[in-house]
mmCIF file of C-alpha atoms and ligand atoms in Angstrom:
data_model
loop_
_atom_site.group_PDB
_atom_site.id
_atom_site.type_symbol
_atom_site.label_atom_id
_atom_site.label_comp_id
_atom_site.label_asym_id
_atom_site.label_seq_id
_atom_site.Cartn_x
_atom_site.Cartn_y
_atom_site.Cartn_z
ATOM 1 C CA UNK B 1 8.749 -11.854 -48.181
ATOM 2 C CA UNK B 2 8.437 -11.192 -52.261
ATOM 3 C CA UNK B 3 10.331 -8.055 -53.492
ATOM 4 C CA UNK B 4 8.385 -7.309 -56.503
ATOM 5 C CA UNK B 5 8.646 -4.117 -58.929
ATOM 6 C CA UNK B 6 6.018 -2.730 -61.695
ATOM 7 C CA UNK B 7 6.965 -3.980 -64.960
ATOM 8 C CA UNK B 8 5.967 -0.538 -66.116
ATOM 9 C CA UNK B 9 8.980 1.374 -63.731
ATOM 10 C CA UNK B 10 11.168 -0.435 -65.858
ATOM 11 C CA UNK B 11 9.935 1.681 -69.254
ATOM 12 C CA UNK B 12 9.792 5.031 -67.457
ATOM 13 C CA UNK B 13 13.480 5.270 -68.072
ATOM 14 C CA UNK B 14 12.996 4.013 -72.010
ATOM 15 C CA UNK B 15 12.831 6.520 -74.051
ATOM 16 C CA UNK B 16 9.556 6.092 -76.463
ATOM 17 C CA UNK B 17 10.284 4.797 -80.229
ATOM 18 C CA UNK B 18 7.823 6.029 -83.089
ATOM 19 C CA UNK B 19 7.891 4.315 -86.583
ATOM 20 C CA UNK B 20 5.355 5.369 -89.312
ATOM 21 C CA UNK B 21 2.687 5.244 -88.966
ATOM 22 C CA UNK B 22 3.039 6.524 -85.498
ATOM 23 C CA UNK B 23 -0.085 5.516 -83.036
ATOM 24 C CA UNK B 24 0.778 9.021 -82.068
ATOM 25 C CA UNK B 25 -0.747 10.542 -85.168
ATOM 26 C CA UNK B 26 -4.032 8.591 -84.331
ATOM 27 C CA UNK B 27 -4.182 9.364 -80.466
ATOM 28 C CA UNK B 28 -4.317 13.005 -81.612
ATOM 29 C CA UNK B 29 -7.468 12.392 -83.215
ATOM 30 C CA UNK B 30 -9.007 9.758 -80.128
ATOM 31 C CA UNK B 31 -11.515 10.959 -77.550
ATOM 32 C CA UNK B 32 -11.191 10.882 -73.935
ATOM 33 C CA UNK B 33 -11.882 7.846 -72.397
ATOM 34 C CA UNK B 34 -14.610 6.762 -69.922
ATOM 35 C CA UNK B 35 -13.523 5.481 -66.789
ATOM 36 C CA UNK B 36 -16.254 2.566 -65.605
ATOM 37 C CA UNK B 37 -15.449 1.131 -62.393
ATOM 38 C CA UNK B 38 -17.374 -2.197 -61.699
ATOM 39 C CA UNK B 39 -18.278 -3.104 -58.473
ATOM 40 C CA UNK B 40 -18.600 -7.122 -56.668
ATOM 41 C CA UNK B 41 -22.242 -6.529 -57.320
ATOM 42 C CA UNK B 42 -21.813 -5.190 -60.587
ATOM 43 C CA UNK B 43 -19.672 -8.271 -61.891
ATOM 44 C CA UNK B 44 -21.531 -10.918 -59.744
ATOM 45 C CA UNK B 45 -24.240 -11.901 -62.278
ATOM 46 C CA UNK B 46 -21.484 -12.479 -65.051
ATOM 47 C CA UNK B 47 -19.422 -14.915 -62.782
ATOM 48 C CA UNK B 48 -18.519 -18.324 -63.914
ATOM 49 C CA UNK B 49 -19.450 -17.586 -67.661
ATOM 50 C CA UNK B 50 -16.710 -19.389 -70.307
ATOM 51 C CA UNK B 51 -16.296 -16.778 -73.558
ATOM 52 C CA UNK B 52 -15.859 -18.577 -76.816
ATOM 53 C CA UNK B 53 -13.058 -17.445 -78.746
ATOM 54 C CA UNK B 54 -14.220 -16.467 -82.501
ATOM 55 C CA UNK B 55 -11.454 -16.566 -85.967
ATOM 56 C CA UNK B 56 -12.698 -14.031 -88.654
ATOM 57 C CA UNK B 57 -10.700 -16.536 -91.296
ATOM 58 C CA UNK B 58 -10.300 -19.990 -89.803
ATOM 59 C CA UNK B 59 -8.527 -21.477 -92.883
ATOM 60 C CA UNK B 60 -5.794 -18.965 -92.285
ATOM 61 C CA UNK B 61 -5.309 -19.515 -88.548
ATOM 62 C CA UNK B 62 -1.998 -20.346 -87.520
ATOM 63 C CA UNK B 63 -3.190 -23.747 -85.878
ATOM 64 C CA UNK B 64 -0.248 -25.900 -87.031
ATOM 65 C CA UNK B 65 2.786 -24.130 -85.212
ATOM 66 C CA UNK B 66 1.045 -24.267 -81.807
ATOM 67 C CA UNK B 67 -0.359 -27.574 -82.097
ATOM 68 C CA UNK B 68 2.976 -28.493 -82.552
ATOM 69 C CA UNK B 69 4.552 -26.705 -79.773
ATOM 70 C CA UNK B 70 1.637 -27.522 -77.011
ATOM 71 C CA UNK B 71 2.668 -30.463 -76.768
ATOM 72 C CA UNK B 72 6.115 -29.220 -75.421
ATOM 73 C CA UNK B 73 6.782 -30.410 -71.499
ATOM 74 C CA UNK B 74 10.040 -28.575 -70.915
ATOM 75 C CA UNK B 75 11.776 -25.025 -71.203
ATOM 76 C CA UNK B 76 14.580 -23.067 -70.364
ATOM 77 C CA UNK B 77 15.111 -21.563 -67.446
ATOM 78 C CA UNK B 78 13.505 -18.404 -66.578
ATOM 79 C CA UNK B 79 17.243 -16.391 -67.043
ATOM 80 C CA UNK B 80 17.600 -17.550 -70.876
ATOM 81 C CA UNK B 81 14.950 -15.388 -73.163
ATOM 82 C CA UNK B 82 13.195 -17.021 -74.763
ATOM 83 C CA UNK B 83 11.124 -14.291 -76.965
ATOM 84 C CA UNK B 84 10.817 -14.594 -80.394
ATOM 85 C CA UNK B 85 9.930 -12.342 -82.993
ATOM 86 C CA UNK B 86 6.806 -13.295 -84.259
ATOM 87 C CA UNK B 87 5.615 -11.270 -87.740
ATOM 88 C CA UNK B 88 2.758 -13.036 -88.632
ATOM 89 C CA UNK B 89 -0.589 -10.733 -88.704
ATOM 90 C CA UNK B 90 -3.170 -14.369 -88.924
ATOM 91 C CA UNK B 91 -5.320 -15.364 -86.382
ATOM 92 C CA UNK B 92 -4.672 -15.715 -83.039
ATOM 93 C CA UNK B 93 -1.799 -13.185 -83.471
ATOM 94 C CA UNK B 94 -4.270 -10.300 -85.610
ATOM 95 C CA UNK B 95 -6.359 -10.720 -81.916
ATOM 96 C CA UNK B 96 -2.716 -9.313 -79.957
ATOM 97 C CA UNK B 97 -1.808 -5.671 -80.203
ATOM 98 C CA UNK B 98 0.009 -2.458 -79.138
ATOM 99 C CA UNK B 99 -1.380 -0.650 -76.827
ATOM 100 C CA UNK B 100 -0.869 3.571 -76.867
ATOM 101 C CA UNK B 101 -1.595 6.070 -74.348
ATOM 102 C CA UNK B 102 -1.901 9.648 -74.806
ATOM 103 C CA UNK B 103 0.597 9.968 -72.387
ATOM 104 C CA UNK B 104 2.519 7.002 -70.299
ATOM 105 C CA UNK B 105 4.262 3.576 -71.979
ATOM 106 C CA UNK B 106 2.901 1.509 -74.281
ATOM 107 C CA UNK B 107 1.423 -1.708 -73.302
ATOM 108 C CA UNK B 108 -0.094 -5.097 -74.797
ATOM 109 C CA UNK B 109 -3.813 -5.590 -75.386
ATOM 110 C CA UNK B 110 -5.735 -8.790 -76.071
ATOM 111 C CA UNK B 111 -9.487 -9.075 -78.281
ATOM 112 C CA UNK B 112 -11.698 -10.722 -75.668
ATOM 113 C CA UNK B 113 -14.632 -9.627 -77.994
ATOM 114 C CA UNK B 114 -15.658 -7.713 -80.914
ATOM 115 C CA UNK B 115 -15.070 -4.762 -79.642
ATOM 116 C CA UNK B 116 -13.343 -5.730 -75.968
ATOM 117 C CA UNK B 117 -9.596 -5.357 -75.029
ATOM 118 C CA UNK B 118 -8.037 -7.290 -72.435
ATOM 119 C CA UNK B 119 -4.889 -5.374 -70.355
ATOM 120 C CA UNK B 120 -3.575 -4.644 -67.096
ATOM 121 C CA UNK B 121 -5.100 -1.723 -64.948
ATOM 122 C CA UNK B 122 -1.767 -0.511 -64.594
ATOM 123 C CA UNK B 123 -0.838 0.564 -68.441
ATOM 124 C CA UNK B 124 -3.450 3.023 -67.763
ATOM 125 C CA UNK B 125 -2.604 6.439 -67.345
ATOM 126 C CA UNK B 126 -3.936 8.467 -64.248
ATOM 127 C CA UNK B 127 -7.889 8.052 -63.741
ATOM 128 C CA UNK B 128 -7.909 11.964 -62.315
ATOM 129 C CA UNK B 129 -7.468 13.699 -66.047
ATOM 130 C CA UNK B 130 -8.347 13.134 -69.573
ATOM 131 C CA UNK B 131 -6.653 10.705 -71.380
ATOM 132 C CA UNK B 132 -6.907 8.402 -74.856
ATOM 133 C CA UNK B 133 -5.718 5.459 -75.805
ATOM 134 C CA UNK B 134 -5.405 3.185 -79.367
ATOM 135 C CA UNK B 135 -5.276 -0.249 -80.035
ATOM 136 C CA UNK B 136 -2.944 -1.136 -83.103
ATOM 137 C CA UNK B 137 -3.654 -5.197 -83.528
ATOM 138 C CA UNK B 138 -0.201 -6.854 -84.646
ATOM 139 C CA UNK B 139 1.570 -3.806 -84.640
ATOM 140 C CA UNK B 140 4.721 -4.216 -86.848
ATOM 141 C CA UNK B 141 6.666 -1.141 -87.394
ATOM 142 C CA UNK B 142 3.478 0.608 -88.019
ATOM 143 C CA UNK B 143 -0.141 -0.018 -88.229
ATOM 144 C CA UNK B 144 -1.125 -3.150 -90.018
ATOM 145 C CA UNK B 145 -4.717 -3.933 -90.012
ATOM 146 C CA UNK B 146 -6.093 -1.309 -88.992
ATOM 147 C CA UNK B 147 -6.616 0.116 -85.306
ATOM 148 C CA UNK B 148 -9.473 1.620 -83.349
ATOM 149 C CA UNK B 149 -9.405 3.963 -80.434
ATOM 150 C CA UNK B 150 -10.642 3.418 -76.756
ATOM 151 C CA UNK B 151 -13.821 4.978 -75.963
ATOM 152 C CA UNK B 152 -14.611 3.872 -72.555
ATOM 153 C CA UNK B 153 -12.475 1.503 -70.007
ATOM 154 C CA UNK B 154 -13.958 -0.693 -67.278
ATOM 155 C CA UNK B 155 -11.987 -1.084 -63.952
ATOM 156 C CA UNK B 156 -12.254 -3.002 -60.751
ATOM 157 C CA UNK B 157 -13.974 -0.678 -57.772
ATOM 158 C CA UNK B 158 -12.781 -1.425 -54.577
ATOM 159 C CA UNK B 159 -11.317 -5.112 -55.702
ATOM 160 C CA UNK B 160 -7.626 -3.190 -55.135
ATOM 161 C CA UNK B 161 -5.565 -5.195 -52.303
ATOM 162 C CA UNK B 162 -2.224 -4.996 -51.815
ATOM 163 C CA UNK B 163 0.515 -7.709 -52.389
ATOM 164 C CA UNK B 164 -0.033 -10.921 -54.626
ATOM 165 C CA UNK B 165 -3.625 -10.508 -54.591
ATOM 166 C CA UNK B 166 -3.261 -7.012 -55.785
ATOM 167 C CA UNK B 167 -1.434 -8.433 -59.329
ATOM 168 C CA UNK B 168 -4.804 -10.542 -59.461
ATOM 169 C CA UNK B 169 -6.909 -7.304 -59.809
ATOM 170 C CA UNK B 170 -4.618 -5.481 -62.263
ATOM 171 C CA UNK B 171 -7.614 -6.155 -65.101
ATOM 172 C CA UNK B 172 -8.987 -3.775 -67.494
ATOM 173 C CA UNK B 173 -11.029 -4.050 -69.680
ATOM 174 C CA UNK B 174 -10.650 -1.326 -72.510
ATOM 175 C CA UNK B 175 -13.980 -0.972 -75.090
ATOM 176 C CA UNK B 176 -12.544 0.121 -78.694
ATOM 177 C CA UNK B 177 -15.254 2.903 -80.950
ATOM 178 C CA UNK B 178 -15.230 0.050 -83.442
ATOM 179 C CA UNK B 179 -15.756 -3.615 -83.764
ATOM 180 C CA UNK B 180 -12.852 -5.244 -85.615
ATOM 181 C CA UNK B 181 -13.099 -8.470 -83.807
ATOM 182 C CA UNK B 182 -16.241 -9.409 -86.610
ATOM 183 C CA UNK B 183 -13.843 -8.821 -89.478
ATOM 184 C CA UNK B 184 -10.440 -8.238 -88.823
ATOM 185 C CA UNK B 185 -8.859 -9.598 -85.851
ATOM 186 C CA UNK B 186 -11.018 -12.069 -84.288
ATOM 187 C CA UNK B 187 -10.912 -12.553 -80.429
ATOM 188 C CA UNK B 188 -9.501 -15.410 -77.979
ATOM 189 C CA UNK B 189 -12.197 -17.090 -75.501
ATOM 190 C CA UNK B 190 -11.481 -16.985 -72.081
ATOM 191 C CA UNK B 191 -11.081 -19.125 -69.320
ATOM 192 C CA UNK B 192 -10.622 -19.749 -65.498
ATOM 193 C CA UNK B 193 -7.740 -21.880 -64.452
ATOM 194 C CA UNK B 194 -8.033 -24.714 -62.857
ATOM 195 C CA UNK B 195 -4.644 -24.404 -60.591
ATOM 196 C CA UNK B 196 -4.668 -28.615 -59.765
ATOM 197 C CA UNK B 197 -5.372 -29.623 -63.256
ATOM 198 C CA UNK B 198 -3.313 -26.775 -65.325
ATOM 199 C CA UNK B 199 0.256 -25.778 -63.031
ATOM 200 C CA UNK B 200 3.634 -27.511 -64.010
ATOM 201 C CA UNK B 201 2.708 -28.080 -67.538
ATOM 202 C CA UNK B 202 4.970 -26.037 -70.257
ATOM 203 C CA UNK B 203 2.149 -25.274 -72.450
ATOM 204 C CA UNK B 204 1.348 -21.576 -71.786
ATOM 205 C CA UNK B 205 1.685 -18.900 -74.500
ATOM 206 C CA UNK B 206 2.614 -15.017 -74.172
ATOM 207 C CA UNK B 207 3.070 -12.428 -76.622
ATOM 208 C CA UNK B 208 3.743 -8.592 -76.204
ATOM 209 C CA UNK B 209 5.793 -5.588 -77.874
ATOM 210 C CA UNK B 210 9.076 -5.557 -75.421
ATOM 211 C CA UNK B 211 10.253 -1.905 -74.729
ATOM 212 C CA UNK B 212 13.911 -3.641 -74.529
ATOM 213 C CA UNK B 213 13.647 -4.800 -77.994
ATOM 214 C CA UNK B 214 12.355 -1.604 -79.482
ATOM 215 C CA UNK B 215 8.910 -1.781 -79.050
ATOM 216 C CA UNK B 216 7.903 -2.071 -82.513
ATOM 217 C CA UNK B 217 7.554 -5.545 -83.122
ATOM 218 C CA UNK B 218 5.482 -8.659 -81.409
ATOM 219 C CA UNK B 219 7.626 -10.920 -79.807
ATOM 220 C CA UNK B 220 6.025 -14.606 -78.805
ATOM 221 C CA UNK B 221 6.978 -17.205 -76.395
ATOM 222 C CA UNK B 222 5.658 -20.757 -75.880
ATOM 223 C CA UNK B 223 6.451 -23.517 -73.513
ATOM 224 C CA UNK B 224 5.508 -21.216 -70.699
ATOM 225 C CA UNK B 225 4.736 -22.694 -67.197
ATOM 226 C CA UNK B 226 2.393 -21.365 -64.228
ATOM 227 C CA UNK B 227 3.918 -22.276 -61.458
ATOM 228 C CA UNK B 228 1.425 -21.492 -58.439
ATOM 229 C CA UNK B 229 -2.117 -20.124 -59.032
ATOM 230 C CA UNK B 230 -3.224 -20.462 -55.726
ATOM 231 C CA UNK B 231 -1.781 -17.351 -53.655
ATOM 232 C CA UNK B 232 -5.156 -15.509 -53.969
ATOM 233 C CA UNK B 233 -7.485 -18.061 -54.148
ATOM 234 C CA UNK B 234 -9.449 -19.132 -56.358
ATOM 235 C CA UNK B 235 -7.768 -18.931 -59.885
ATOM 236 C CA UNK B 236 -5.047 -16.630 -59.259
ATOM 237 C CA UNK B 237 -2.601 -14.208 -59.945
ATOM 238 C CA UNK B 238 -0.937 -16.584 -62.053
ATOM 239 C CA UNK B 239 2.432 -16.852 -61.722
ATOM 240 C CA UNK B 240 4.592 -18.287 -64.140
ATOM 241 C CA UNK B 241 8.083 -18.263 -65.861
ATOM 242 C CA UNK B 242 7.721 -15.923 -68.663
ATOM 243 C CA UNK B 243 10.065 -13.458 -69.749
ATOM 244 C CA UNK B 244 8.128 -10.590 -69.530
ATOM 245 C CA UNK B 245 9.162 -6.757 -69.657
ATOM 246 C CA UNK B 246 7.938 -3.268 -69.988
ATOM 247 C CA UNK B 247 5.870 -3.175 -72.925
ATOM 248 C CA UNK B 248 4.838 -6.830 -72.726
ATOM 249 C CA UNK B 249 2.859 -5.514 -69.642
ATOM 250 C CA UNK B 250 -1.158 -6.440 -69.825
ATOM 251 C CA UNK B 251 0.170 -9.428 -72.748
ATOM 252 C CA UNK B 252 -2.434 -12.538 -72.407
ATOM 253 C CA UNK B 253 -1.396 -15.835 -71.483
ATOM 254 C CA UNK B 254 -2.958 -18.109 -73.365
ATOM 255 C CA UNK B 255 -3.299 -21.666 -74.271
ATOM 256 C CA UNK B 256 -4.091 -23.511 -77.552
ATOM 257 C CA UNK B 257 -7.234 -25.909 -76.588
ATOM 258 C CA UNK B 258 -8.131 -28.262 -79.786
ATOM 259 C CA UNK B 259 -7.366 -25.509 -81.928
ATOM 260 C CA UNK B 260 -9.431 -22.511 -79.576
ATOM 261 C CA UNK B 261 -7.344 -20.186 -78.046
ATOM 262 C CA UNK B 262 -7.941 -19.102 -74.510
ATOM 263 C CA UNK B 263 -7.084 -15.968 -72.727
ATOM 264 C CA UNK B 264 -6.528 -17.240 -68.758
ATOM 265 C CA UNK B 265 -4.432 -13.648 -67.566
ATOM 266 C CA UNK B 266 -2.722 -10.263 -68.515
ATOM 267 C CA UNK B 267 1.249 -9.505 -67.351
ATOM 268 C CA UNK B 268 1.321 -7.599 -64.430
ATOM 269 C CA UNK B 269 3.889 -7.708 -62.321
ATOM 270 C CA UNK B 270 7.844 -9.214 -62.073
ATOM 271 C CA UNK B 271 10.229 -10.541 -59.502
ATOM 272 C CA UNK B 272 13.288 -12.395 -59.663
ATOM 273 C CA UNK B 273 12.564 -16.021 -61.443
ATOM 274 C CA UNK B 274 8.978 -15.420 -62.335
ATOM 275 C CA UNK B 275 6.529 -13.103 -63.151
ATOM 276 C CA UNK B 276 2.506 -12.546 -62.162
ATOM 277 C CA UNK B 277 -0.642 -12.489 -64.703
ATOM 278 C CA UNK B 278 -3.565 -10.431 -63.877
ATOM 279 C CA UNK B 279 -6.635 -13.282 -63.346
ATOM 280 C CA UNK B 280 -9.517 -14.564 -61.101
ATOM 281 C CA UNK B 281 -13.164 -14.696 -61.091
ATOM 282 C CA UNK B 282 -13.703 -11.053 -60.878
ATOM 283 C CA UNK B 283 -11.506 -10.531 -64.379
ATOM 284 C CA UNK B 284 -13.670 -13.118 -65.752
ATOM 285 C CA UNK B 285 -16.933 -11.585 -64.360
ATOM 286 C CA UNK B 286 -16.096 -8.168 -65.552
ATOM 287 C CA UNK B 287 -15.789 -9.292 -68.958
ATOM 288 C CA UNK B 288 -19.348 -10.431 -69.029
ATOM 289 C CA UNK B 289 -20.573 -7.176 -67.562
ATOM 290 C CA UNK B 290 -18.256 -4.809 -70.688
ATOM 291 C CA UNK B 291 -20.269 -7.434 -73.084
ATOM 292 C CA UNK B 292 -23.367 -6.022 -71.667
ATOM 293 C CA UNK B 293 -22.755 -2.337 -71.435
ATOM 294 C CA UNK B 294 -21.450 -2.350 -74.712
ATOM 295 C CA UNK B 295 -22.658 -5.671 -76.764
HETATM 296 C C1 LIG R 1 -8.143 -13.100 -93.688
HETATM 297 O O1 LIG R 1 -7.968 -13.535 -95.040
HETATM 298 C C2 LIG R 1 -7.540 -12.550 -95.965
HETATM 299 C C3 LIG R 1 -7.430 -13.199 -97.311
HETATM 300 O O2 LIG R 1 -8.609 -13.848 -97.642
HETATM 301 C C4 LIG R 1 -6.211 -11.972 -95.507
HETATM 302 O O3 LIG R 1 -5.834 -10.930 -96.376
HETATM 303 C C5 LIG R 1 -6.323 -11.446 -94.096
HETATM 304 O O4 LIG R 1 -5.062 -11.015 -93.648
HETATM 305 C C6 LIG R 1 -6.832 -12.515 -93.156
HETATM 306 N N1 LIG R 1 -7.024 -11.966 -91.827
HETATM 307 C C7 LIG R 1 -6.587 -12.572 -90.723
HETATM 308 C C8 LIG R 1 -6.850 -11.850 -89.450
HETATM 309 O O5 LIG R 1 -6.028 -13.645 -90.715
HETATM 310 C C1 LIG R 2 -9.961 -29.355 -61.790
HETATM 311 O O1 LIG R 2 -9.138 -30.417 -62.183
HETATM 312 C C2 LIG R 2 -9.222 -31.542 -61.322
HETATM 313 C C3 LIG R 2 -8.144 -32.530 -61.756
HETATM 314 O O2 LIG R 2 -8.222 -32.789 -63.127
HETATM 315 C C4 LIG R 2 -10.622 -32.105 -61.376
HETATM 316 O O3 LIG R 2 -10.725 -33.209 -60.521
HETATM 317 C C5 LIG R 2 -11.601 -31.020 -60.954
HETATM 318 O O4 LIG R 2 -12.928 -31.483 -61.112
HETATM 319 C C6 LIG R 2 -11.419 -29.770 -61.774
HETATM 320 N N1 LIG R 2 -12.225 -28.709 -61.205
HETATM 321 C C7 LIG R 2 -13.106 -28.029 -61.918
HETATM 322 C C8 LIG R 2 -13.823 -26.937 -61.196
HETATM 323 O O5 LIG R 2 -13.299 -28.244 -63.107
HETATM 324 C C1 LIG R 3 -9.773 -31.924 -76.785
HETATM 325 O O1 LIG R 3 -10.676 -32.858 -77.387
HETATM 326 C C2 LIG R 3 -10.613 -34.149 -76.814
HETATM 327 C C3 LIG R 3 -11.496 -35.059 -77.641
HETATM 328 O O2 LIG R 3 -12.635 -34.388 -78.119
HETATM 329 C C4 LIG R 3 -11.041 -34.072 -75.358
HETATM 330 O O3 LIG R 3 -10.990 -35.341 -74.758
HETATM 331 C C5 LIG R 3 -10.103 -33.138 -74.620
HETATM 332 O O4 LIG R 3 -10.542 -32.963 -73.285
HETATM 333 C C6 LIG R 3 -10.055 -31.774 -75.301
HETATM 334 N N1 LIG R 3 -9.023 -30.976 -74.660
HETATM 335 C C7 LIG R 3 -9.196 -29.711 -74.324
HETATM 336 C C8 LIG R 3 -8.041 -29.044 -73.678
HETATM 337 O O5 LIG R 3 -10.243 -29.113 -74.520
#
């Protein structure tokens, strides 16, 4: 039997930190955002499609550090954090952001497109009343490149089981008003795992804003391994040994493929020892059908 818990229960108890500017501020001004449920159907025709990951400013990617630290075939144990605070606002990191709710925690977000956020269903607040929500890419003590707000969100429909394959399903899919991916923050491809080719190898990548560490700052950490990916077959959840908490929740994991960085899953749930990304062929289908409701 796995005892699991939200990551989000965690934050309920934390109390929220603003800085200036405070997301806050902008909320105030956001709309309310459209709930889209997809169904099986809905998704089906966008199954099996790769997304191609697109840099706004390729010269100033940081390539070099995870090049370097790909290539890495051991970490820590799970118990040791190994976070770090990561400041810098270039490409792949301007594509990462803070997430804000109109009411609820914050969470992480990931550009999947021009104008397409990648999270976990969970951050969201309840689907029965109004809400907003703002995406603030590399959030550091305050807006830094400039946010947009949610106008619509697109959810699984009926793709909610319980247990292990539940974490698989906690996607969304969050469409921002305006398109910064062209110009400012670029977007990571994504990708299906293959579990026999891609488990055991310390090569994974997460980055979120921890609620334990303020919740102001990005923290990153490499070396990451997915341990099983194979629960709920195929392609997921995917669980791995990253230290993720509230805040960090809906963070990508990602990997650096000759220099194209690939979102395979979104932080969803912890246990003891490991913790679950959001993933699976519906996630990936669902992207292709946001990319057609709103190109
Ligand atoms: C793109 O390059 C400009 C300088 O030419 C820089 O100011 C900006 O931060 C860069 N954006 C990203 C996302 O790396
Ligand atoms: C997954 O990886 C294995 C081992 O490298 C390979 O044999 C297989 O063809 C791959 N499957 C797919 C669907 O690419
Ligand atoms: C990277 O490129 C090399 C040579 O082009 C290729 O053999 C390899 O499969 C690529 N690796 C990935 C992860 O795409």
């Amino acid at each position: 039997m796995i005892f699991t818990t939200p990551i989000l229960a965690v934050l309920a108890l934390v109390a929220r930190v603003s800085a200036a500017p405070s997301p806050d501020a902008l909320l105030a001004r956001a709309p309310p955002v459209q709930i889209k449920t997809l169904s099986a159907t809905q998704i089906a025709p966008f199954l099996n499609k790769a997304n191609a990951p697109f840099s706004p400013n390729s010269s100033l990617s940081a390539r070099d550090s995870e090049e370097a630290s790909h290539r890495l075939t051991s970490r820590t144990i799970v118990g040791a954090d190994n976070r770090v605070l990561w400041p810098s606002p270039d490409y792949p990191y301007s594509a990462v952001g803070k997430l804000t709710f109109s009411s609820g925690p914050a969470c992480t977000g990931t550009m999947i497109g021009r104008r397409h956020v990648a999270t976990a269903k969970q951050c969201l607040p309840s689907l029965s009343s109004p809400w907003s929500a703002h995406f603030a890419p590399s959030y550091y003590d305050g807006e830094r490149l400039g946010g947009s707000n949610a106008i619509a969100v697109f959810i699984p429909n009926s793709l909610t089981p319980v247990g292990v394959c539940g974490y698989k399903e906690d996607w969304a899919i969050i469409i921002l008003a305006d398109p910064i991916g062209d110009t400012v923050t670029g977007w990571f491809g994504s990708k299906q795992i293959n579990c026999t080719a891609q488990k055991n190898i310390a090569n994974w990548f997460h980055m979120g804003w921890p609620a334990d560490k303020g919740g102001n700052r990005p923290y990153r950490q490499e070396a990451i391994t997915v341990t099983r990916c194979d629960e709920c077959a195929p392609g997921g959840p995917l669980e791995t040994d990253a230290d993720v908490l509230a805040g960090q929740t809906g963070g990508p994991l990602w990997l650096w493929e000759n220099g194209s960085r690939y979102l395979y899953g979104m932080a969803s749930y912890g246990a003891v020892g490991r913790n679950y990304f959001a993933s699976g062929p519906n996630f990936y289908g669902a992207i292709g059908a946001a990319y057609s409701a709103y190109p």
